[in-house]
């Protein structure tokens, strides 16, 4: 939702009984028009996005509270995540998300979310949880981050470091495809000139276990001629 294309029919929708989530977010001010596009026929399309970082943070804090089912724990979750990122403790980050998806007493997704639907088969579902965690902290979080070779699932820039996340869903056993895609596509090239450490993070989820089963991290080696800030 950081950059959503929509037509006039979406943003002008007023019937709450049939209103899409995007239209509702626009009507309530969580999304605003960033750009207007005119087609050859003269019809309008709009690029929607958050009006500012504070609104993005507020919305994702609310989503995170809904994910956990316990709004009182949201601040604790955020404090834990902030500490892990400050310390660059990615293995503890993996453990946090494994615990979250597993349904620990204080971090859990309702079991009924998985009942009679195929939500666990889609990368976007798992990626949205990661995104909401990071965005709830007000961090520089970029989803579907475009490069000349494809799109990075999620880019996180924090504490003078860049993290490139790729998410994959597997049957049950990790295959290493997530990390390999980041490398094969050369996604890191987009950020080489920043002169910051770049971490490649491949995360794989099991359809059966509905949890993180693969979490590979690789620090990209500095290259001669890489620029600085």
Coordinates of N, CA, C and O in Angstrom, one line a residue, residues 32-205:
X32 N -3.5 8.7 0.6 CA -3.8 9.9 -0.1 C -3.2 9.9 -1.6 O -2.4 9.0 -1.9
X33 N -3.6 10.8 -2.4 CA -3.1 10.8 -3.8 C -1.7 11.4 -3.9 O -1.5 12.5 -3.5
X34 N -0.8 10.6 -4.5 CA 0.5 11.1 -4.7 C 0.7 11.6 -6.1 O 1.5 12.5 -6.3
X35 N 0.1 10.9 -7.1 CA 0.3 11.3 -8.5 C -1.0 11.0 -9.2 O -1.8 10.1 -8.8
X36 N -1.3 11.8 -10.2 CA -2.5 11.6 -11.1 C -1.9 11.3 -12.5 O -1.0 11.9 -13.0
X37 N -2.5 10.2 -13.1 CA -2.1 9.8 -14.4 C -3.3 9.9 -15.4 O -4.4 9.5 -15.0
X38 N -3.1 10.4 -16.6 CA -4.2 10.5 -17.6 C -3.9 9.5 -18.7 O -2.8 9.4 -19.2
X39 N -4.9 8.6 -19.0 CA -4.8 7.7 -20.1 C -5.1 8.3 -21.4 O -5.5 9.5 -21.4
X40 N -4.8 7.6 -22.5 CA -5.1 8.2 -23.8 C -6.6 8.5 -24.0 O -7.0 9.4 -24.8
X41 N -7.4 7.8 -23.3 CA -8.9 8.0 -23.4 C -9.4 9.2 -22.6 O -10.5 9.6 -22.6
X42 N -8.5 9.7 -21.7 CA -8.8 10.8 -20.9 C -9.2 10.4 -19.5 O -9.5 11.3 -18.6
X43 N -9.3 9.1 -19.2 CA -9.7 8.7 -17.8 C -8.5 8.9 -16.9 O -7.4 8.9 -17.3
X44 N -8.8 8.9 -15.6 CA -7.8 9.2 -14.6 C -7.4 8.0 -13.8 O -8.3 7.1 -13.5
X45 N -6.2 7.8 -13.5 CA -5.7 6.8 -12.5 C -4.8 7.6 -11.5 O -4.2 8.6 -11.8
X46 N -4.7 7.0 -10.3 CA -4.0 7.7 -9.3 C -3.1 6.7 -8.6 O -3.3 5.5 -8.5
X47 N -1.9 7.3 -8.2 CA -1.0 6.5 -7.3 C -1.3 7.0 -5.9 O -1.2 8.1 -5.6
X48 N -1.7 6.0 -5.1 CA -2.0 6.3 -3.7 C -0.8 5.8 -2.8 O -0.1 4.9 -3.1
X49 N -0.7 6.5 -1.7 CA 0.3 6.2 -0.7 C 0.0 6.8 0.6 O -1.0 7.6 0.8
X50 N 0.8 6.5 1.6 CA 0.6 7.1 2.9 C 0.9 8.6 2.9 O 1.9 9.0 2.2
X51 N 0.2 9.4 3.6 CA 0.5 10.8 3.6 C 1.8 11.2 4.3 O 2.4 12.1 3.9
X52 N 2.2 10.4 5.3 CA 3.4 10.6 5.9 C 3.8 9.4 6.7 O 3.0 8.4 6.8
X53 N 5.0 9.4 7.3 CA 5.5 8.2 8.0 C 4.7 7.9 9.3 O 4.6 6.8 9.7
X54 N 4.2 9.0 9.9 CA 3.5 8.8 11.2 C 2.2 8.0 10.9 O 1.8 7.2 11.7
X55 N 1.5 8.3 9.8 CA 0.3 7.6 9.5 C 0.6 6.1 9.2 O -0.1 5.2 9.6
X56 N 1.6 5.9 8.4 CA 2.0 4.5 8.1 C 2.3 3.8 9.4 O 1.9 2.6 9.6
X57 N 3.0 4.4 10.3 CA 3.4 3.8 11.6 C 2.1 3.5 12.4 O 2.0 2.4 13.0
X58 N 1.2 4.4 12.4 CA 0.0 4.3 13.2 C -0.9 3.1 12.7 O -1.4 2.3 13.4
X59 N -1.1 3.1 11.4 CA -1.9 2.0 10.7 C -1.3 0.6 11.0 O -2.0 -0.3 11.4
X60 N 0.0 0.5 10.8 CA 0.7 -0.8 11.0 C 0.8 -1.2 12.5 O 0.8 -2.4 12.8
X61 N 0.8 -0.2 13.4 CA 0.7 -0.6 14.8 C -0.7 -1.2 15.1 O -0.8 -2.2 15.9
X62 N -1.7 -0.7 14.5 CA -3.1 -1.2 14.7 C -3.2 -2.6 14.0 O -3.8 -3.5 14.6
X63 N -2.6 -2.8 12.9 CA -2.6 -4.1 12.2 C -1.8 -5.1 13.1 O -2.2 -6.3 13.2
X64 N -0.7 -4.7 13.6 CA 0.1 -5.6 14.5 C -0.7 -6.0 15.7 O -0.7 -7.2 16.1
X65 N -1.4 -5.1 16.3 CA -2.3 -5.4 17.4 C -3.3 -6.4 17.0 O -3.7 -7.4 17.8
X66 N -3.9 -6.3 15.8 CA -4.9 -7.2 15.3 C -4.3 -8.6 15.1 O -4.9 -9.6 15.4
X67 N -3.0 -8.6 14.6 CA -2.4 -9.9 14.3 C -2.2 -10.7 15.6 O -2.4 -11.9 15.7
X68 N -1.7 -10.0 16.7 CA -1.4 -10.7 17.9 C -2.7 -11.0 18.7 O -2.7 -11.9 19.5
X69 N -3.8 -10.2 18.4 CA -5.0 -10.5 19.2 C -4.9 -9.9 20.6 O -5.8 -10.1 21.4
X70 N -3.8 -9.1 20.9 CA -3.7 -8.5 22.2 C -3.0 -7.2 22.0 O -1.8 -7.1 22.0
X71 N -3.8 -6.1 22.0 CA -3.2 -4.8 21.7 C -2.3 -4.4 22.8 O -1.4 -3.6 22.6
X72 N -2.4 -4.9 24.0 CA -1.6 -4.5 25.1 C -0.1 -5.0 24.9 O 0.8 -4.5 25.6
X73 N 0.1 -6.0 24.1 CA 1.4 -6.5 23.9 C 2.2 -5.8 22.7 O 3.4 -6.0 22.5
X74 N 1.5 -5.0 22.0 CA 2.1 -4.4 20.8 C 3.3 -3.6 21.1 O 4.4 -3.7 20.4
X75 N 3.3 -2.8 22.1 CA 4.5 -2.0 22.5 C 5.6 -2.8 22.9 O 6.8 -2.5 22.6
X76 N 5.4 -3.9 23.6 CA 6.4 -4.9 24.0 C 7.1 -5.5 22.7 O 8.3 -5.6 22.6
X77 N 6.2 -5.9 21.8 CA 6.8 -6.5 20.5 C 7.7 -5.5 19.8 O 8.8 -5.8 19.4
X78 N 7.2 -4.2 19.8 CA 8.0 -3.2 19.1 C 9.3 -2.9 19.8 O 10.4 -2.8 19.2
X79 N 9.3 -2.9 21.1 CA 10.6 -2.7 21.9 C 11.5 -3.9 21.6 O 12.7 -3.7 21.5
X80 N 11.0 -5.1 21.6 CA 11.9 -6.3 21.3 C 12.5 -6.2 19.9 O 13.7 -6.4 19.8
X81 N 11.7 -5.8 19.0 CA 12.2 -5.8 17.6 C 13.2 -4.7 17.5 O 14.2 -4.8 16.8
X82 N 12.9 -3.5 18.1 CA 13.9 -2.4 18.0 C 15.2 -2.8 18.6 O 16.3 -2.4 18.0
X83 N 15.2 -3.5 19.7 CA 16.5 -3.9 20.3 C 17.2 -4.9 19.4 O 18.5 -4.8 19.3
X84 N 16.5 -5.8 18.8 CA 17.2 -6.8 17.9 C 17.8 -6.1 16.7 O 18.9 -6.5 16.3
X85 N 17.1 -5.2 16.1 CA 17.7 -4.4 15.0 C 18.8 -3.6 15.4 O 19.8 -3.5 14.6
X86 N 18.7 -2.9 16.5 CA 19.8 -2.1 17.0 C 21.1 -2.9 17.2 O 22.2 -2.5 16.8
X87 N 20.9 -4.1 17.7 CA 22.1 -5.0 17.9 C 22.4 -5.9 16.7 O 23.4 -6.7 16.8
X88 N 21.7 -5.7 15.6 CA 21.9 -6.5 14.4 C 21.9 -8.0 14.7 O 22.6 -8.8 14.1
X89 N 21.0 -8.4 15.6 CA 20.8 -9.8 16.0 C 19.8 -10.5 15.1 O 18.6 -10.6 15.5
X90 N 20.2 -10.9 13.9 CA 19.3 -11.5 13.0 C 18.8 -12.9 13.3 O 17.7 -13.2 13.0
X91 N 19.6 -13.6 14.0 CA 19.1 -14.9 14.4 C 18.0 -14.8 15.5 O 17.1 -15.6 15.5
X92 N 18.1 -13.9 16.4 CA 17.1 -13.6 17.3 C 15.8 -13.1 16.6 O 14.7 -13.3 17.0
X93 N 16.1 -12.3 15.6 CA 14.9 -11.8 14.7 C 14.2 -13.0 14.1 O 13.0 -13.1 14.1
X94 N 14.9 -14.0 13.7 CA 14.3 -15.2 13.1 C 13.5 -15.9 14.2 O 12.3 -16.3 14.0
X95 N 14.1 -16.0 15.4 CA 13.4 -16.7 16.5 C 12.1 -15.9 16.9 O 11.0 -16.6 17.2
X96 N 12.1 -14.6 16.8 CA 10.9 -13.8 17.2 C 9.8 -14.1 16.2 O 8.7 -14.4 16.6
X97 N 10.1 -14.2 14.9 CA 9.1 -14.4 13.9 C 8.6 -15.9 14.0 O 7.4 -16.2 13.8
X98 N 9.5 -16.8 14.2 CA 9.1 -18.2 14.4 C 8.1 -18.3 15.5 O 7.1 -19.0 15.4
X99 N 8.4 -17.7 16.6 CA 7.6 -17.7 17.8 C 6.2 -17.1 17.5 O 5.1 -17.6 17.9
X100 N 6.2 -16.0 16.7 CA 5.0 -15.3 16.4 C 4.1 -16.2 15.6 O 2.9 -16.4 15.9
X101 N 4.7 -16.8 14.5 CA 3.8 -17.7 13.6 C 3.4 -19.0 14.3 O 2.4 -19.5 14.0
X102 N 4.2 -19.4 15.3 CA 3.9 -20.7 16.0 C 2.8 -20.5 16.9 O 2.1 -21.5 17.3
X103 N 2.5 -19.3 17.4 CA 1.4 -19.1 18.3 C 1.8 -19.2 19.7 O 1.2 -19.9 20.5
X104 N 2.9 -18.5 20.1 CA 3.2 -18.5 21.5 C 2.2 -17.6 22.3 O 1.4 -17.0 21.7
X105 N 2.2 -17.7 23.6 CA 1.2 -17.0 24.4 C 1.1 -15.5 24.1 O 0.0 -14.9 24.2
X106 N 2.2 -14.9 23.7 CA 2.2 -13.4 23.5 C 2.4 -13.0 22.1 O 2.4 -11.8 21.8
X107 N 2.6 -14.0 21.2 CA 2.8 -13.6 19.8 C 2.1 -14.7 19.0 O 2.7 -15.8 18.8
X108 N 1.0 -14.4 18.4 CA 0.3 -15.5 17.7 C -0.6 -14.9 16.6 O -1.2 -13.9 16.8
X109 N -0.8 -15.7 15.6 CA -1.8 -15.5 14.6 C -3.0 -16.4 14.9 O -2.8 -17.6 15.1
X110 N -4.2 -15.9 14.8 CA -5.3 -16.8 15.1 C -5.4 -18.0 14.2 O -5.2 -17.8 13.0
X111 N -5.6 -19.2 14.7 CA -5.7 -20.4 13.9 C -6.7 -20.3 12.9 O -6.5 -20.8 11.7
X112 N -7.8 -19.6 13.2 CA -8.9 -19.6 12.2 C -8.5 -18.8 10.9 O -9.2 -18.9 9.9
X113 N -7.5 -18.0 11.0 CA -7.0 -17.3 9.7 C -6.6 -18.3 8.7 O -6.7 -18.0 7.5
X114 N -6.2 -19.5 9.1 CA -5.8 -20.5 8.2 C -6.9 -21.5 7.8 O -6.7 -22.3 6.9
X115 N -8.0 -21.4 8.4 CA -9.1 -22.4 8.2 C -9.8 -22.1 6.9 O -10.3 -21.0 6.7
X116 N -10.0 -23.2 6.1 CA -10.8 -23.1 4.9 C -10.3 -22.0 3.9 O -11.1 -21.4 3.2
X117 N -9.0 -21.7 3.9 CA -8.5 -20.8 2.9 C -7.1 -21.1 2.6 O -6.5 -21.9 3.4
X118 N -6.5 -20.6 1.6 CA -5.2 -20.9 1.2 C -4.1 -19.9 1.5 O -3.1 -19.7 0.9
X119 N -4.4 -19.1 2.6 CA -3.5 -18.0 2.9 C -2.1 -18.4 3.1 O -1.2 -17.6 2.8
X120 N -1.9 -19.6 3.7 CA -0.5 -20.1 4.0 C 0.3 -20.4 2.8 O 1.5 -20.6 2.9
X121 N -0.3 -20.4 1.6 CA 0.4 -20.7 0.4 C 1.0 -19.5 -0.3 O 1.7 -19.6 -1.3
X122 N 0.7 -18.3 0.2 CA 1.1 -17.1 -0.5 C 2.2 -16.3 0.3 O 2.1 -16.1 1.5
X123 N 3.3 -16.0 -0.4 CA 4.4 -15.2 0.1 C 3.9 -13.9 0.7 O 4.4 -13.4 1.7
X124 N 3.0 -13.3 0.0 CA 2.5 -11.9 0.4 C 2.0 -11.9 1.8 O 2.1 -10.9 2.5
X125 N 1.3 -13.0 2.3 CA 0.8 -13.0 3.6 C 1.9 -12.9 4.6 O 1.8 -12.1 5.6
X126 N 2.9 -13.7 4.5 CA 4.0 -13.7 5.4 C 4.8 -12.4 5.4 O 5.2 -11.8 6.4
X127 N 5.0 -11.9 4.1 CA 5.7 -10.7 4.0 C 5.0 -9.5 4.6 O 5.6 -8.6 5.2
X128 N 3.7 -9.5 4.6 CA 2.9 -8.4 5.2 C 3.1 -8.4 6.7 O 3.0 -7.3 7.3
X129 N 3.3 -9.5 7.3 CA 3.5 -9.5 8.8 C 4.9 -8.9 9.1 O 5.0 -8.1 10.0
X130 N 5.9 -9.3 8.3 CA 7.2 -8.7 8.5 C 7.1 -7.2 8.3 O 7.7 -6.4 9.1
X131 N 6.5 -6.8 7.2 CA 6.3 -5.4 6.9 C 5.6 -4.6 8.0 O 6.1 -3.5 8.4
X132 N 4.6 -5.2 8.6 CA 3.8 -4.5 9.6 C 4.7 -4.3 10.9 O 4.6 -3.3 11.6
X133 N 5.5 -5.3 11.2 CA 6.4 -5.2 12.3 C 7.3 -4.0 12.1 O 7.5 -3.2 13.0
X134 N 8.0 -4.0 11.0 CA 9.0 -2.9 10.7 C 8.3 -1.5 10.6 O 8.8 -0.6 11.1
X135 N 7.2 -1.5 9.9 CA 6.6 -0.2 9.6 C 6.0 0.4 10.9 O 5.9 1.6 11.1
X136 N 5.6 -0.5 11.8 CA 5.0 0.0 13.1 C 6.1 0.7 14.0 O 5.7 1.4 14.9
X137 N 7.4 0.5 13.6 CA 8.4 1.2 14.3 C 8.8 2.5 13.6 O 9.6 3.2 14.1
X138 N 8.1 2.7 12.5 CA 8.4 4.0 11.7 C 9.7 3.9 11.0 O 10.3 4.9 10.6
X139 N 10.1 2.6 10.6 CA 11.4 2.4 9.9 C 11.2 2.6 8.4 O 10.1 2.6 7.9
X140 N 12.3 2.9 7.8 CA 12.4 3.0 6.3 C 12.2 1.6 5.7 O 13.1 0.9 5.6
X141 N 11.0 1.3 5.4 CA 10.6 0.0 4.9 C 10.0 0.1 3.5 O 9.0 0.8 3.3
X142 N 10.5 -0.6 2.5 CA 10.1 -0.5 1.2 C 9.7 -1.9 0.6 O 10.5 -2.8 0.6
X143 N 8.4 -2.0 0.2 CA 7.9 -3.3 -0.3 C 7.9 -3.3 -1.8 O 7.7 -2.2 -2.4
X144 N 8.1 -4.4 -2.4 CA 8.1 -4.5 -3.9 C 9.1 -3.4 -4.4 O 8.7 -2.7 -5.3
X145 N 10.3 -3.4 -3.9 CA 11.3 -2.4 -4.2 C 11.8 -2.7 -5.6 O 12.5 -3.6 -5.8
X146 N 11.5 -1.8 -6.6 CA 11.9 -2.1 -8.0 C 13.4 -1.9 -8.2 O 14.0 -0.9 -7.8
X147 N 13.9 -2.8 -9.0 CA 15.3 -2.7 -9.5 C 15.2 -3.0 -11.1 O 14.1 -3.3 -11.6
X148 N 16.3 -2.9 -11.7 CA 16.3 -3.2 -13.2 C 16.2 -4.7 -13.5 O 16.1 -5.1 -14.7
X149 N 16.3 -5.5 -12.4 CA 16.2 -7.0 -12.7 C 15.0 -7.6 -12.0 O 14.8 -8.9 -12.0
X150 N 14.1 -6.8 -11.4 CA 13.0 -7.4 -10.7 C 12.6 -6.5 -9.5 O 13.0 -5.4 -9.4
X151 N 11.9 -7.1 -8.6 CA 11.5 -6.4 -7.4 C 12.0 -7.1 -6.1 O 11.7 -8.4 -6.0
X152 N 12.6 -6.4 -5.2 CA 13.0 -6.9 -3.9 C 11.7 -7.0 -3.1 O 10.9 -6.0 -3.0
X153 N 11.4 -8.1 -2.5 CA 10.2 -8.3 -1.7 C 10.1 -7.2 -0.6 O 9.1 -6.6 -0.4
X154 N 11.2 -7.0 0.1 CA 11.2 -6.0 1.2 C 12.6 -5.5 1.4 O 13.5 -6.3 1.6
X155 N 12.7 -4.2 1.5 CA 14.0 -3.5 1.8 C 13.8 -2.8 3.1 O 12.9 -2.0 3.3
X156 N 14.8 -3.0 4.0 CA 14.7 -2.3 5.3 C 16.1 -1.6 5.5 O 17.1 -2.1 5.4
X157 N 16.0 -0.2 5.7 CA 17.2 0.6 6.0 C 17.1 1.1 7.4 O 16.2 1.9 7.7
X158 N 18.1 0.7 8.2 CA 18.0 1.0 9.6 C 19.4 0.9 10.3 O 20.2 0.0 9.9
X159 N 19.7 1.8 11.2 CA 20.9 1.8 12.0 C 22.2 1.7 11.1 O 23.1 1.0 11.4
X160 N 22.1 2.4 9.9 CA 23.3 2.4 9.0 C 23.5 1.1 8.3 O 24.7 0.8 7.9
X161 N 22.5 0.3 8.2 CA 22.6 -1.0 7.5 C 21.4 -1.2 6.6 O 20.3 -0.6 6.8
X162 N 21.6 -1.9 5.5 CA 20.5 -2.2 4.5 C 20.3 -3.7 4.5 O 21.2 -4.5 4.4
X163 N 19.0 -4.1 4.7 CA 18.6 -5.5 4.7 C 17.7 -5.7 3.5 O 16.7 -5.0 3.3
X164 N 18.0 -6.7 2.6 CA 17.2 -7.0 1.5 C 16.6 -8.4 1.8 O 17.3 -9.4 1.9
X165 N 15.2 -8.4 1.9 CA 14.5 -9.6 2.2 C 13.8 -10.2 1.0 O 13.2 -9.5 0.2
X166 N 14.0 -11.5 0.8 CA 13.2 -12.3 -0.2 C 12.4 -13.4 0.5 O 13.0 -14.1 1.4
X167 N 11.2 -13.5 0.2 CA 10.3 -14.5 0.9 C 9.9 -15.6 -0.2 O 9.5 -15.3 -1.3
X168 N 9.9 -16.8 0.3 CA 9.5 -18.0 -0.5 C 8.6 -18.9 0.3 O 8.9 -19.1 1.5
X169 N 7.7 -19.5 -0.3 CA 6.9 -20.6 0.4 C 7.3 -21.9 -0.2 O 7.3 -22.1 -1.4
X170 N 7.6 -22.9 0.7 CA 8.0 -24.2 0.2 C 7.0 -25.2 0.9 O 6.2 -24.9 1.7
X171 N 7.1 -26.5 0.4 CA 6.2 -27.5 1.0 C 6.5 -27.7 2.4 O 5.6 -27.6 3.3
X172 N 7.7 -28.1 2.7 CA 8.0 -28.4 4.1 C 9.5 -28.1 4.5 O 9.8 -27.7 5.6
X173 N 10.4 -28.3 3.5 CA 11.8 -28.3 3.7 C 12.4 -27.1 3.0 O 12.2 -26.9 1.8
X174 N 13.3 -26.3 3.7 CA 13.9 -25.1 3.0 C 14.8 -25.6 1.9 O 15.4 -26.6 1.9
X175 N 14.8 -24.8 0.8 CA 15.5 -25.1 -0.4 C 16.6 -24.1 -0.7 O 17.3 -24.3 -1.7
X176 N 16.6 -23.0 0.0 CA 17.6 -22.0 -0.3 C 17.3 -21.1 -1.5 O 18.2 -20.3 -1.9
X177 N 16.1 -21.1 -2.0 CA 15.8 -20.4 -3.2 C 15.6 -18.9 -2.9 O 15.9 -18.1 -3.8
X178 N 15.2 -18.5 -1.7 CA 15.0 -17.1 -1.4 C 16.3 -16.3 -1.5 O 16.4 -15.3 -2.2
X179 N 17.3 -16.8 -0.8 CA 18.6 -16.1 -0.8 C 19.2 -16.2 -2.2 O 19.8 -15.2 -2.6
X180 N 19.1 -17.3 -2.8 CA 19.7 -17.4 -4.2 C 19.1 -16.4 -5.1 O 19.8 -15.9 -6.0
X181 N 17.8 -16.2 -5.0 CA 17.2 -15.2 -6.0 C 17.8 -13.8 -5.8 O 18.0 -13.1 -6.8
X182 N 18.0 -13.4 -4.5 CA 18.6 -12.1 -4.3 C 19.9 -12.0 -5.0 O 20.2 -11.0 -5.6
X183 N 20.7 -13.1 -4.9 CA 22.0 -13.1 -5.5 C 22.0 -13.2 -7.0 O 22.7 -12.4 -7.8
X184 N 21.1 -14.0 -7.5 CA 21.0 -14.2 -9.0 C 20.5 -13.0 -9.7 O 20.9 -12.7 -10.8
X185 N 19.6 -12.3 -9.0 CA 19.0 -11.1 -9.7 C 19.9 -9.8 -9.4 O 19.6 -8.8 -10.0
X186 N 20.9 -9.9 -8.6 CA 21.7 -8.8 -8.3 C 21.0 -7.6 -7.7 O 21.3 -6.4 -8.0
X187 N 20.1 -7.9 -6.8 CA 19.2 -6.9 -6.2 C 20.1 -5.9 -5.4 O 19.7 -4.7 -5.3
X188 N 21.2 -6.3 -4.9 CA 22.0 -5.4 -4.0 C 22.6 -4.3 -4.8 O 23.0 -3.3 -4.3
X189 N 22.7 -4.4 -6.2 CA 23.4 -3.4 -7.0 C 22.7 -2.1 -6.8 O 23.4 -1.0 -6.9
X190 N 21.4 -2.1 -6.6 CA 20.7 -0.8 -6.4 C 21.2 0.0 -5.2 O 21.2 1.3 -5.3
X191 N 21.8 -0.6 -4.2 CA 22.2 0.0 -3.0 C 23.7 0.1 -2.8 O 24.2 0.6 -1.8
X192 N 24.5 -0.4 -3.7 CA 25.9 -0.5 -3.6 C 26.5 0.9 -3.3 O 27.4 1.1 -2.5
X193 N 26.0 1.9 -4.0 CA 26.6 3.3 -3.9 C 26.3 3.9 -2.6 O 26.9 5.0 -2.3
X194 N 25.4 3.4 -1.8 CA 25.1 4.0 -0.5 C 26.3 3.8 0.5 O 26.4 4.6 1.5
X195 N 27.2 2.9 0.2 CA 28.4 2.7 1.1 C 28.0 2.1 2.4 O 28.8 2.2 3.4
X196 N 26.8 1.5 2.6 CA 26.4 0.9 3.8 C 26.5 -0.7 3.8 O 26.4 -1.2 2.7
X197 N 26.7 -1.3 4.9 CA 26.7 -2.8 4.9 C 25.3 -3.3 4.4 O 24.3 -2.8 4.7
X198 N 25.4 -4.3 3.5 CA 24.1 -4.8 2.9 C 24.0 -6.3 3.3 O 24.9 -7.1 3.0
X199 N 22.9 -6.6 3.9 CA 22.6 -8.0 4.3 C 21.5 -8.6 3.4 O 20.5 -8.0 3.2
X200 N 21.8 -9.7 2.9 CA 20.9 -10.5 2.1 C 20.2 -11.5 3.0 O 20.8 -12.3 3.6
X201 N 18.9 -11.4 3.0 CA 18.1 -12.3 4.0 C 17.1 -13.1 3.2 O 16.1 -12.5 2.7
X202 N 17.3 -14.4 3.1 CA 16.3 -15.3 2.4 C 15.5 -16.0 3.5 O 16.0 -16.7 4.3
X203 N 14.2 -15.8 3.4 CA 13.3 -16.4 4.4 C 12.3 -17.3 3.7 O 11.7 -17.0 2.7
X204 N 12.2 -18.6 4.1 CA 11.3 -19.6 3.5 C 10.3 -20.1 4.6 O 10.7 -20.3 5.7
X205 N 9.1 -20.2 4.1 CA 8.0 -20.6 5.0 C 7.4 -21.9 4.5 O 7.3 -22.2 3.3

